[in-house]
PDB file of N, CA and C in Angstrom:
ATOM      1  N   MET A  62      10.477 -15.027  -4.374  1.00 78.00           N
ATOM      2  CA  MET A  62      10.097 -14.720  -3.010  1.00 78.00           C
ATOM      3  C   MET A  62       9.431 -15.939  -2.391  1.00 78.00           C
ATOM      4  N   THR A  63       9.607 -16.051  -1.096  1.00 82.00           N
ATOM      5  CA  THR A  63       9.056 -17.187  -0.362  1.00 82.00           C
ATOM      6  C   THR A  63       8.121 -16.687   0.734  1.00 82.00           C
ATOM      7  N   ALA A  64       7.488 -17.640   1.415  1.00 79.00           N
ATOM      8  CA  ALA A  64       6.633 -17.292   2.554  1.00 79.00           C
ATOM      9  C   ALA A  64       7.460 -16.588   3.633  1.00 79.00           C
ATOM     10  N   GLN A  65       8.699 -16.996   3.776  1.00 85.00           N
ATOM     11  CA  GLN A  65       9.599 -16.354   4.744  1.00 85.00           C
ATOM     12  C   GLN A  65       9.835 -14.892   4.367  1.00 85.00           C
ATOM     13  N   ASP A  66       9.983 -14.640   3.077  1.00 89.00           N
ATOM     14  CA  ASP A  66      10.154 -13.258   2.604  1.00 89.00           C
ATOM     15  C   ASP A  66       8.918 -12.426   2.934  1.00 89.00           C
ATOM     16  N   LEU A  67       7.743 -13.039   2.778  1.00 90.00           N
ATOM     17  CA  LEU A  67       6.502 -12.319   3.088  1.00 90.00           C
ATOM     18  C   LEU A  67       6.433 -11.960   4.564  1.00 90.00           C
ATOM     19  N   LEU A  68       6.884 -12.861   5.423  1.00 89.00           N
ATOM     20  CA  LEU A  68       6.923 -12.553   6.857  1.00 89.00           C
ATOM     21  C   LEU A  68       7.835 -11.359   7.131  1.00 89.00           C
ATOM     22  N   GLN A  69       8.975 -11.335   6.465  1.00 93.00           N
ATOM     23  CA  GLN A  69       9.905 -10.227   6.639  1.00 93.00           C
ATOM     24  C   GLN A  69       9.305  -8.922   6.127  1.00 93.00           C
ATOM     25  N   ILE A  70       8.623  -8.984   5.008  1.00 94.00           N
ATOM     26  CA  ILE A  70       7.957  -7.788   4.464  1.00 94.00           C
ATOM     27  C   ILE A  70       6.935  -7.276   5.464  1.00 94.00           C
ATOM     28  N   GLY A  71       6.160  -8.178   6.047  1.00 93.00           N
ATOM     29  CA  GLY A  71       5.175  -7.791   7.058  1.00 93.00           C
ATOM     30  C   GLY A  71       5.832  -7.119   8.259  1.00 93.00           C
ATOM     31  N   ARG A  72       6.953  -7.661   8.690  1.00 94.00           N
ATOM     32  CA  ARG A  72       7.687  -7.056   9.813  1.00 94.00           C
ATOM     33  C   ARG A  72       8.170  -5.653   9.455  1.00 94.00           C
ATOM     34  N   GLU A  73       8.686  -5.511   8.239  1.00 95.00           N
ATOM     35  CA  GLU A  73       9.178  -4.208   7.807  1.00 95.00           C
ATOM     36  C   GLU A  73       8.043  -3.191   7.710  1.00 95.00           C
ATOM     37  N   MET A  74       6.888  -3.641   7.259  1.00 95.00           N
ATOM     38  CA  MET A  74       5.735  -2.735   7.191  1.00 95.00           C
ATOM     39  C   MET A  74       5.325  -2.286   8.588  1.00 95.00           C
ATOM     40  N   SER A  75       5.327  -3.205   9.535  1.00 94.00           N
ATOM     41  CA  SER A  75       4.973  -2.852  10.911  1.00 94.00           C
ATOM     42  C   SER A  75       5.964  -1.858  11.498  1.00 94.00           C
ATOM     43  N   ALA A  76       7.240  -2.059  11.224  1.00 95.00           N
ATOM     44  CA  ALA A  76       8.260  -1.131  11.723  1.00 95.00           C
ATOM     45  C   ALA A  76       8.108   0.242  11.077  1.00 95.00           C
ATOM     46  N   ALA A  77       7.822   0.260   9.781  1.00 95.00           N
ATOM     47  CA  ALA A  77       7.638   1.535   9.081  1.00 95.00           C
ATOM     48  C   ALA A  77       6.428   2.291   9.623  1.00 95.00           C
ATOM     49  N   ARG A  78       5.413   1.555  10.021  1.00 95.00           N
ATOM     50  CA  ARG A  78       4.211   2.193  10.572  1.00 95.00           C
ATOM     51  C   ARG A  78       4.555   3.028  11.799  1.00 95.00           C
ATOM     52  N   MET A  79       5.452   2.506  12.626  1.00 95.00           N
ATOM     53  CA  MET A  79       5.823   3.216  13.847  1.00 95.00           C
ATOM     54  C   MET A  79       6.602   4.499  13.546  1.00 95.00           C
ATOM     55  N   LYS A  80       7.173   4.603  12.360  1.00 94.00           N
ATOM     56  CA  LYS A  80       7.911   5.804  11.966  1.00 94.00           C
ATOM     57  C   LYS A  80       7.014   6.802  11.227  1.00 94.00           C
ATOM     58  N   THR A  81       5.762   6.445  11.048  1.00 94.00           N
ATOM     59  CA  THR A  81       4.822   7.271  10.301  1.00 94.00           C
ATOM     60  C   THR A  81       4.103   8.224  11.249  1.00 94.00           C
ATOM     61  N   PRO A  82       3.983   9.497  10.886  1.00 93.00           N
ATOM     62  CA  PRO A  82       3.249  10.438  11.750  1.00 93.00           C
ATOM     63  C   PRO A  82       1.840   9.917  12.045  1.00 93.00           C
ATOM     64  N   LEU A  83       1.364  10.175  13.248  1.00 93.00           N
ATOM     65  CA  LEU A  83       0.060   9.655  13.677  1.00 93.00           C
ATOM     66  C   LEU A  83      -1.058   9.995  12.704  1.00 93.00           C
ATOM     67  N   ARG A  84      -1.072  11.211  12.204  1.00 92.00           N
ATOM     68  CA  ARG A  84      -2.175  11.610  11.327  1.00 92.00           C
ATOM     69  C   ARG A  84      -2.140  10.886   9.973  1.00 92.00           C
ATOM     70  N   ASN A  85      -1.010  10.289   9.614  1.00 93.00           N
ATOM     71  CA  ASN A  85      -0.905   9.547   8.352  1.00 93.00           C
ATOM     72  C   ASN A  85      -1.120   8.043   8.532  1.00 93.00           C
ATOM     73  N   ARG A  86      -1.285   7.595   9.752  1.00 93.00           N
ATOM     74  CA  ARG A  86      -1.343   6.153   9.992  1.00 93.00           C
ATOM     75  C   ARG A  86      -2.585   5.479   9.427  1.00 93.00           C
ATOM     76  N   MET A  87      -3.711   6.153   9.425  1.00 92.00           N
ATOM     77  CA  MET A  87      -4.901   5.528   8.848  1.00 92.00           C
ATOM     78  C   MET A  87      -4.656   5.215   7.366  1.00 92.00           C
ATOM     79  N   LYS A  88      -4.100   6.174   6.653  1.00 92.00           N
ATOM     80  CA  LYS A  88      -3.787   5.973   5.238  1.00 92.00           C
ATOM     81  C   LYS A  88      -2.716   4.892   5.102  1.00 92.00           C
ATOM     82  N   PHE A  89      -1.704   4.923   5.962  1.00 94.00           N
ATOM     83  CA  PHE A  89      -0.650   3.917   5.935  1.00 94.00           C
ATOM     84  C   PHE A  89      -1.257   2.523   6.104  1.00 94.00           C
ATOM     85  N   ASP A  90      -2.158   2.364   7.057  1.00 95.00           N
ATOM     86  CA  ASP A  90      -2.771   1.061   7.315  1.00 95.00           C
ATOM     87  C   ASP A  90      -3.554   0.555   6.112  1.00 95.00           C
ATOM     88  N   ILE A  91      -4.313   1.427   5.486  1.00 94.00           N
ATOM     89  CA  ILE A  91      -5.100   1.048   4.307  1.00 94.00           C
ATOM     90  C   ILE A  91      -4.180   0.621   3.172  1.00 94.00           C
ATOM     91  N   GLU A  92      -3.163   1.429   2.915  1.00 95.00           N
ATOM     92  CA  GLU A  92      -2.273   1.150   1.787  1.00 95.00           C
ATOM     93  C   GLU A  92      -1.377  -0.057   2.044  1.00 95.00           C
ATOM     94  N   SER A  93      -0.866  -0.192   3.248  1.00 96.00           N
ATOM     95  CA  SER A  93       0.021  -1.331   3.521  1.00 96.00           C
ATOM     96  C   SER A  93      -0.748  -2.644   3.427  1.00 96.00           C
ATOM     97  N   LYS A  94      -1.980  -2.659   3.900  1.00 95.00           N
ATOM     98  CA  LYS A  94      -2.807  -3.871   3.790  1.00 95.00           C
ATOM     99  C   LYS A  94      -3.036  -4.225   2.322  1.00 95.00           C
ATOM    100  N   ASP A  95      -3.334  -3.227   1.512  1.00 95.00           N
ATOM    101  CA  ASP A  95      -3.592  -3.454   0.090  1.00 95.00           C
ATOM    102  C   ASP A  95      -2.326  -3.929  -0.629  1.00 95.00           C
ATOM    103  N   PHE A  96      -1.206  -3.261  -0.372  1.00 96.00           N
ATOM    104  CA  PHE A  96       0.053  -3.657  -1.013  1.00 96.00           C
ATOM    105  C   PHE A  96       0.478  -5.055  -0.565  1.00 96.00           C
ATOM    106  N   PHE A  97       0.347  -5.350   0.733  1.00 96.00           N
ATOM    107  CA  PHE A  97       0.763  -6.667   1.218  1.00 96.00           C
ATOM    108  C   PHE A  97      -0.088  -7.763   0.569  1.00 96.00           C
ATOM    109  N   ALA A  98      -1.385  -7.526   0.441  1.00 96.00           N
ATOM    110  CA  ALA A  98      -2.264  -8.514  -0.208  1.00 96.00           C
ATOM    111  C   ALA A  98      -1.861  -8.715  -1.668  1.00 96.00           C
ATOM    112  N   ALA A  99      -1.568  -7.631  -2.364  1.00 96.00           N
ATOM    113  CA  ALA A  99      -1.183  -7.734  -3.778  1.00 96.00           C
ATOM    114  C   ALA A  99       0.164  -8.442  -3.932  1.00 96.00           C
ATOM    115  N   ILE A 100       1.101  -8.135  -3.055  1.00 95.00           N
ATOM    116  CA  ILE A 100       2.414  -8.806  -3.101  1.00 95.00           C
ATOM    117  C   ILE A 100       2.239 -10.296  -2.819  1.00 95.00           C
ATOM    118  N   SER A 101       1.455 -10.619  -1.810  1.00 95.00           N
ATOM    119  CA  SER A 101       1.204 -12.030  -1.462  1.00 95.00           C
ATOM    120  C   SER A 101       0.544 -12.774  -2.608  1.00 95.00           C
ATOM    121  N   ASP A 102      -0.441 -12.143  -3.244  1.00 95.00           N
ATOM    122  CA  ASP A 102      -1.115 -12.768  -4.393  1.00 95.00           C
ATOM    123  C   ASP A 102      -0.131 -13.043  -5.524  1.00 95.00           C
ATOM    124  N   ALA A 103       0.737 -12.079  -5.779  1.00 94.00           N
ATOM    125  CA  ALA A 103       1.729 -12.251  -6.853  1.00 94.00           C
ATOM    126  C   ALA A 103       2.694 -13.393  -6.520  1.00 94.00           C
ATOM    127  N   VAL A 104       3.115 -13.484  -5.281  1.00 94.00           N
ATOM    128  CA  VAL A 104       4.022 -14.563  -4.875  1.00 94.00           C
ATOM    129  C   VAL A 104       3.329 -15.914  -5.029  1.00 94.00           C
ATOM    130  N   ARG A 105       2.088 -16.010  -4.558  1.00 92.00           N
ATOM    131  CA  ARG A 105       1.334 -17.271  -4.676  1.00 92.00           C
ATOM    132  C   ARG A 105       1.115 -17.673  -6.127  1.00 92.00           C
ATOM    133  N   ALA A 106       0.978 -16.674  -7.005  1.00 94.00           N
ATOM    134  CA  ALA A 106       0.781 -16.949  -8.436  1.00 94.00           C
ATOM    135  C   ALA A 106       2.105 -17.233  -9.145  1.00 94.00           C
ATOM    136  N   GLY A 107       3.206 -17.113  -8.424  1.00 93.00           N
ATOM    137  CA  GLY A 107       4.509 -17.347  -9.032  1.00 93.00           C
ATOM    138  C   GLY A 107       5.013 -16.187  -9.876  1.00 93.00           C
ATOM    139  N   ASP A 108       4.366 -15.038  -9.767  1.00 94.00           N
ATOM    140  CA  ASP A 108       4.755 -13.853 -10.541  1.00 94.00           C
ATOM    141  C   ASP A 108       5.725 -13.014  -9.708  1.00 94.00           C
ATOM    142  N   HIS A 109       6.951 -13.465  -9.634  1.00 94.00           N
ATOM    143  CA  HIS A 109       7.943 -12.823  -8.774  1.00 94.00           C
ATOM    144  C   HIS A 109       8.370 -11.455  -9.287  1.00 94.00           C
ATOM    145  N   ASP A 110       8.285 -11.234 -10.592  1.00 95.00           N
ATOM    146  CA  ASP A 110       8.595  -9.901 -11.130  1.00 95.00           C
ATOM    147  C   ASP A 110       7.573  -8.887 -10.646  1.00 95.00           C
ATOM    148  N   ARG A 111       6.298  -9.265 -10.688  1.00 95.00           N
ATOM    149  CA  ARG A 111       5.247  -8.359 -10.197  1.00 95.00           C
ATOM    150  C   ARG A 111       5.409  -8.117  -8.699  1.00 95.00           C
ATOM    151  N   ALA A 112       5.692  -9.169  -7.954  1.00 95.00           N
ATOM    152  CA  ALA A 112       5.889  -9.019  -6.509  1.00 95.00           C
ATOM    153  C   ALA A 112       7.029  -8.047  -6.220  1.00 95.00           C
ATOM    154  N   ALA A 113       8.126  -8.190  -6.949  1.00 95.00           N
ATOM    155  CA  ALA A 113       9.278  -7.304  -6.758  1.00 95.00           C
ATOM    156  C   ALA A 113       8.929  -5.864  -7.127  1.00 95.00           C
ATOM    157  N   ASP A 114       8.178  -5.686  -8.215  1.00 96.00           N
ATOM    158  CA  ASP A 114       7.759  -4.354  -8.634  1.00 96.00           C
ATOM    159  C   ASP A 114       6.857  -3.714  -7.581  1.00 96.00           C
ATOM    160  N   LEU A 115       5.905  -4.486  -7.073  1.00 96.00           N
ATOM    161  CA  LEU A 115       5.010  -3.972  -6.038  1.00 96.00           C
ATOM    162  C   LEU A 115       5.779  -3.612  -4.767  1.00 96.00           C
ATOM    163  N   LEU A 116       6.741  -4.436  -4.404  1.00 96.00           N
ATOM    164  CA  LEU A 116       7.525  -4.154  -3.210  1.00 96.00           C
ATOM    165  C   LEU A 116       8.328  -2.866  -3.389  1.00 96.00           C
ATOM    166  N   CYS A 117       8.882  -2.658  -4.561  1.00 96.00           N
ATOM    167  CA  CYS A 117       9.607  -1.418  -4.852  1.00 96.00           C
ATOM    168  C   CYS A 117       8.671  -0.219  -4.754  1.00 96.00           C
ATOM    169  N   ARG A 118       7.489  -0.343  -5.344  1.00 95.00           N
ATOM    170  CA  ARG A 118       6.504   0.741  -5.268  1.00 95.00           C
ATOM    171  C   ARG A 118       6.093   1.002  -3.822  1.00 95.00           C
ATOM    172  N   TRP A 119       5.965  -0.085  -3.029  1.00 96.00           N
ATOM    173  CA  TRP A 119       5.589   0.080  -1.627  1.00 96.00           C
ATOM    174  C   TRP A 119       6.665   0.849  -0.862  1.00 96.00           C
ATOM    175  N   HIS A 120       7.924   0.519  -1.094  1.00 96.00           N
ATOM    176  CA  HIS A 120       9.001   1.221  -0.387  1.00 96.00           C
ATOM    177  C   HIS A 120       8.969   2.721  -0.695  1.00 96.00           C
ATOM    178  N   GLU A 121       8.711   3.064  -1.937  1.00 95.00           N
ATOM    179  CA  GLU A 121       8.606   4.483  -2.311  1.00 95.00           C
ATOM    180  C   GLU A 121       7.414   5.136  -1.615  1.00 95.00           C
ATOM    181  N   ARG A 122       6.305   4.426  -1.610  1.00 94.00           N
ATOM    182  CA  ARG A 122       5.088   4.953  -0.996  1.00 94.00           C
ATOM    183  C   ARG A 122       5.252   5.097   0.514  1.00 94.00           C
ATOM    184  N   ALA A 123       5.835   4.092   1.145  1.00 95.00           N
ATOM    185  CA  ALA A 123       6.025   4.132   2.598  1.00 95.00           C
ATOM    186  C   ALA A 123       6.921   5.309   2.994  1.00 95.00           C
ATOM    187  N   ALA A 124       7.961   5.546   2.219  1.00 94.00           N
ATOM    188  CA  ALA A 124       8.846   6.685   2.506  1.00 94.00           C
ATOM    189  C   ALA A 124       8.061   7.990   2.433  1.00 94.00           C
ATOM    190  N   TRP A 125       7.187   8.101   1.452  1.00 93.00           N
ATOM    191  CA  TRP A 125       6.373   9.311   1.315  1.00 93.00           C
ATOM    192  C   TRP A 125       5.430   9.456   2.503  1.00 93.00           C
ATOM    193  N   LEU A 126       4.790   8.359   2.890  1.00 94.00           N
ATOM    194  CA  LEU A 126       3.854   8.395   4.020  1.00 94.00           C
ATOM    195  C   LEU A 126       4.567   8.759   5.327  1.00 94.00           C
ATOM    196  N   MET A 127       5.810   8.322   5.467  1.00 93.00           N
ATOM    197  CA  MET A 127       6.569   8.618   6.684  1.00 93.00           C
ATOM    198  C   MET A 127       7.087  10.052   6.710  1.00 93.00           C
ATOM    199  N   ASN A 128       7.310  10.643   5.533  1.00 91.00           N
ATOM    200  CA  ASN A 128       7.984  11.938   5.478  1.00 91.00           C
ATOM    201  C   ASN A 128       7.128  13.104   5.017  1.00 91.00           C
ATOM    202  N   GLU A 129       5.919  12.852   4.596  1.00 89.00           N
ATOM    203  CA  GLU A 129       5.042  13.933   4.140  1.00 89.00           C
ATOM    204  C   GLU A 129       3.951  14.121   5.193  1.00 89.00           C
ATOM    205  N   PRO A 130       4.098  15.115   6.066  1.00 82.00           N
ATOM    206  CA  PRO A 130       3.180  15.243   7.195  1.00 82.00           C
ATOM    207  C   PRO A 130       1.734  15.548   6.817  1.00 82.00           C
ATOM    208  N   ARG A 131       1.475  16.023   5.621  1.00 84.00           N
ATOM    209  CA  ARG A 131       0.101  16.384   5.260  1.00 84.00           C
ATOM    210  C   ARG A 131      -0.519  15.425   4.239  1.00 84.00           C
ATOM    211  N   CYS A 132       0.063  14.282   4.050  1.00 85.00           N
ATOM    212  CA  CYS A 132      -0.477  13.375   3.038  1.00 85.00           C
ATOM    213  C   CYS A 132      -1.817  12.767   3.440  1.00 85.00           C
ATOM    214  N   PHE A 133      -2.191  12.896   4.690  1.00 84.00           N
ATOM    215  CA  PHE A 133      -3.455  12.326   5.147  1.00 84.00           C
ATOM    216  C   PHE A 133      -4.660  12.962   4.481  1.00 84.00           C
ATOM    217  N   THR A 134      -4.481  14.108   3.849  1.00 84.00           N
ATOM    218  CA  THR A 134      -5.611  14.803   3.226  1.00 84.00           C
ATOM    219  C   THR A 134      -6.024  14.203   1.879  1.00 84.00           C
ATOM    220  N   ALA A 135      -5.181  13.368   1.290  1.00 84.00           N
ATOM    221  CA  ALA A 135      -5.475  12.751  -0.016  1.00 84.00           C
ATOM    222  C   ALA A 135      -6.026  11.345   0.199  1.00 84.00           C
ATOM    223  N   PRO A 136      -6.802  10.849  -0.764  1.00 87.00           N
ATOM    224  CA  PRO A 136      -7.303   9.473  -0.632  1.00 87.00           C
ATOM    225  C   PRO A 136      -6.158   8.469  -0.730  1.00 87.00           C
ATOM    226  N   PRO A 137      -6.369   7.264  -0.210  1.00 90.00           N
ATOM    227  CA  PRO A 137      -5.309   6.253  -0.289  1.00 90.00           C
ATOM    228  C   PRO A 137      -4.987   5.869  -1.726  1.00 90.00           C
ATOM    229  N   CYS A 138      -3.755   5.500  -1.955  1.00 90.00           N
ATOM    230  CA  CYS A 138      -3.299   5.043  -3.264  1.00 90.00           C
ATOM    231  C   CYS A 138      -3.219   3.520  -3.210  1.00 90.00           C
ATOM    232  N   LEU A 139      -4.228   2.865  -3.719  1.00 93.00           N
ATOM    233  CA  LEU A 139      -4.280   1.414  -3.704  1.00 93.00           C
ATOM    234  C   LEU A 139      -3.595   0.849  -4.944  1.00 93.00           C
ATOM    235  N   VAL A 140      -3.368  -0.445  -4.931  1.00 94.00           N
ATOM    236  CA  VAL A 140      -2.779  -1.121  -6.085  1.00 94.00           C
ATOM    237  C   VAL A 140      -3.877  -1.280  -7.129  1.00 94.00           C
ATOM    238  N   ARG A 141      -3.616  -0.790  -8.323  1.00 93.00           N
ATOM    239  CA  ARG A 141      -4.605  -0.910  -9.401  1.00 93.00           C
ATOM    240  C   ARG A 141      -4.604  -2.345  -9.921  1.00 93.00           C
ATOM    241  N   LYS A 142      -5.787  -2.924 -10.000  1.00 91.00           N
ATOM    242  CA  LYS A 142      -5.928  -4.301 -10.461  1.00 91.00           C
ATOM    243  C   LYS A 142      -5.737  -4.372 -11.969  1.00 91.00           C
ATOM    244  N   GLU A 143      -5.258  -5.518 -12.438  1.00 89.00           N
ATOM    245  CA  GLU A 143      -5.044  -5.697 -13.878  1.00 89.00           C
ATOM    246  C   GLU A 143      -6.357  -5.512 -14.625  1.00 89.00           C
ATOM    247  N   GLY A 144      -6.335  -4.650 -15.632  1.00 94.00           N
ATOM    248  CA  GLY A 144      -7.517  -4.416 -16.456  1.00 94.00           C
ATOM    249  C   GLY A 144      -8.566  -3.534 -15.809  1.00 94.00           C
ATOM    250  N   GLU A 145      -8.303  -3.025 -14.615  1.00 95.00           N
ATOM    251  CA  GLU A 145      -9.281  -2.193 -13.911  1.00 95.00           C
ATOM    252  C   GLU A 145      -9.371  -0.821 -14.570  1.00 95.00           C
ATOM    253  N   PRO A 146     -10.565  -0.427 -14.994  1.00 95.00           N
ATOM    254  CA  PRO A 146     -10.717   0.905 -15.589  1.00 95.00           C
ATOM    255  C   PRO A 146     -10.349   2.001 -14.578  1.00 95.00           C
ATOM    256  N   VAL A 147      -9.816   3.086 -15.078  1.00 95.00           N
ATOM    257  CA  VAL A 147      -9.364   4.183 -14.218  1.00 95.00           C
ATOM    258  C   VAL A 147     -10.489   4.658 -13.302  1.00 95.00           C
ATOM    259  N   ARG A 148     -11.659   4.817 -13.855  1.00 94.00           N
ATOM    260  CA  ARG A 148     -12.793   5.310 -13.056  1.00 94.00           C
ATOM    261  C   ARG A 148     -13.086   4.376 -11.882  1.00 94.00           C
ATOM    262  N   ASP A 149     -13.103   3.066 -12.147  1.00 94.00           N
ATOM    263  CA  ASP A 149     -13.352   2.086 -11.084  1.00 94.00           C
ATOM    264  C   ASP A 149     -12.246   2.122 -10.038  1.00 94.00           C
ATOM    265  N   TYR A 150     -11.009   2.251 -10.504  1.00 93.00           N
ATOM    266  CA  TYR A 150      -9.871   2.322  -9.591  1.00 93.00           C
ATOM    267  C   TYR A 150      -9.992   3.535  -8.666  1.00 93.00           C
ATOM    268  N   LEU A 151     -10.257   4.701  -9.235  1.00 92.00           N
ATOM    269  CA  LEU A 151     -10.371   5.913  -8.430  1.00 92.00           C
ATOM    270  C   LEU A 151     -11.545   5.820  -7.456  1.00 92.00           C
ATOM    271  N   ASN A 152     -12.658   5.287  -7.914  1.00 92.00           N
ATOM    272  CA  ASN A 152     -13.807   5.103  -7.015  1.00 92.00           C
ATOM    273  C   ASN A 152     -13.448   4.193  -5.851  1.00 92.00           C
ATOM    274  N   ARG A 153     -12.705   3.128  -6.137  1.00 91.00           N
ATOM    275  CA  ARG A 153     -12.297   2.191  -5.082  1.00 91.00           C
ATOM    276  C   ARG A 153     -11.396   2.886  -4.067  1.00 91.00           C
ATOM    277  N   CYS A 154     -10.485   3.731  -4.535  1.00 90.00           N
ATOM    278  CA  CYS A 154      -9.600   4.466  -3.633  1.00 90.00           C
ATOM    279  C   CYS A 154     -10.407   5.395  -2.714  1.00 90.00           C
ATOM    280  N   PHE A 155     -11.336   6.129  -3.291  1.00 88.00           N
ATOM    281  CA  PHE A 155     -12.145   7.058  -2.487  1.00 88.00           C
ATOM    282  C   PHE A 155     -13.070   6.315  -1.536  1.00 88.00           C
ATOM    283  N   GLU A 156     -13.629   5.184  -1.986  1.00 88.00           N
ATOM    284  CA  GLU A 156     -14.517   4.392  -1.129  1.00 88.00           C
ATOM    285  C   GLU A 156     -13.759   3.785   0.048  1.00 88.00           C
ATOM    286  N   LYS A 157     -12.543   3.349  -0.182  1.00 81.00           N
ATOM    287  CA  LYS A 157     -11.741   2.731   0.873  1.00 81.00           C
ATOM    288  C   LYS A 157     -11.485   3.718   2.000  1.00 81.00           C
ATOM    289  N   GLU A 158     -11.335   4.978   1.643  1.00 73.00           N
ATOM    290  CA  GLU A 158     -11.085   6.012   2.652  1.00 73.00           C
ATOM    291  C   GLU A 158     -12.287   6.174   3.581  1.00 73.00           C
ATOM    292  N   ARG A 159     -13.478   5.945   3.071  1.00 72.00           N
ATOM    293  CA  ARG A 159     -14.699   6.153   3.851  1.00 72.00           C
ATOM    294  C   ARG A 159     -15.046   4.965   4.744  1.00 72.00           C
ATOM    295  N   GLU A 160     -14.406   3.819   4.517  1.00 71.00           N
ATOM    296  CA  GLU A 160     -14.734   2.628   5.304  1.00 71.00           C
ATOM    297  C   GLU A 160     -14.347   2.768   6.754  1.00 71.00           C
TER     298      GLU A 160
END
């Protein structure tokens, strides 16, 4: 992946946001920002397999956010950091929702 690919991913995320129900957009914004940062970090680190995996996971997540009208009731699903304990990960997800 290249910087140009990242620009395209950003454009696709923005377009997907417009297809997302209004009540799910806050969650969409939190998750898309987190996924885009993780994908960008992986690309900068040269870990293209991780970037591709994250992008695949994002596409699945975005489809759910666009098509599940009541998903706004659950906390955001952020990208779990390498080695991050489950408890810390879940706390981070719940804390992000309150910001």
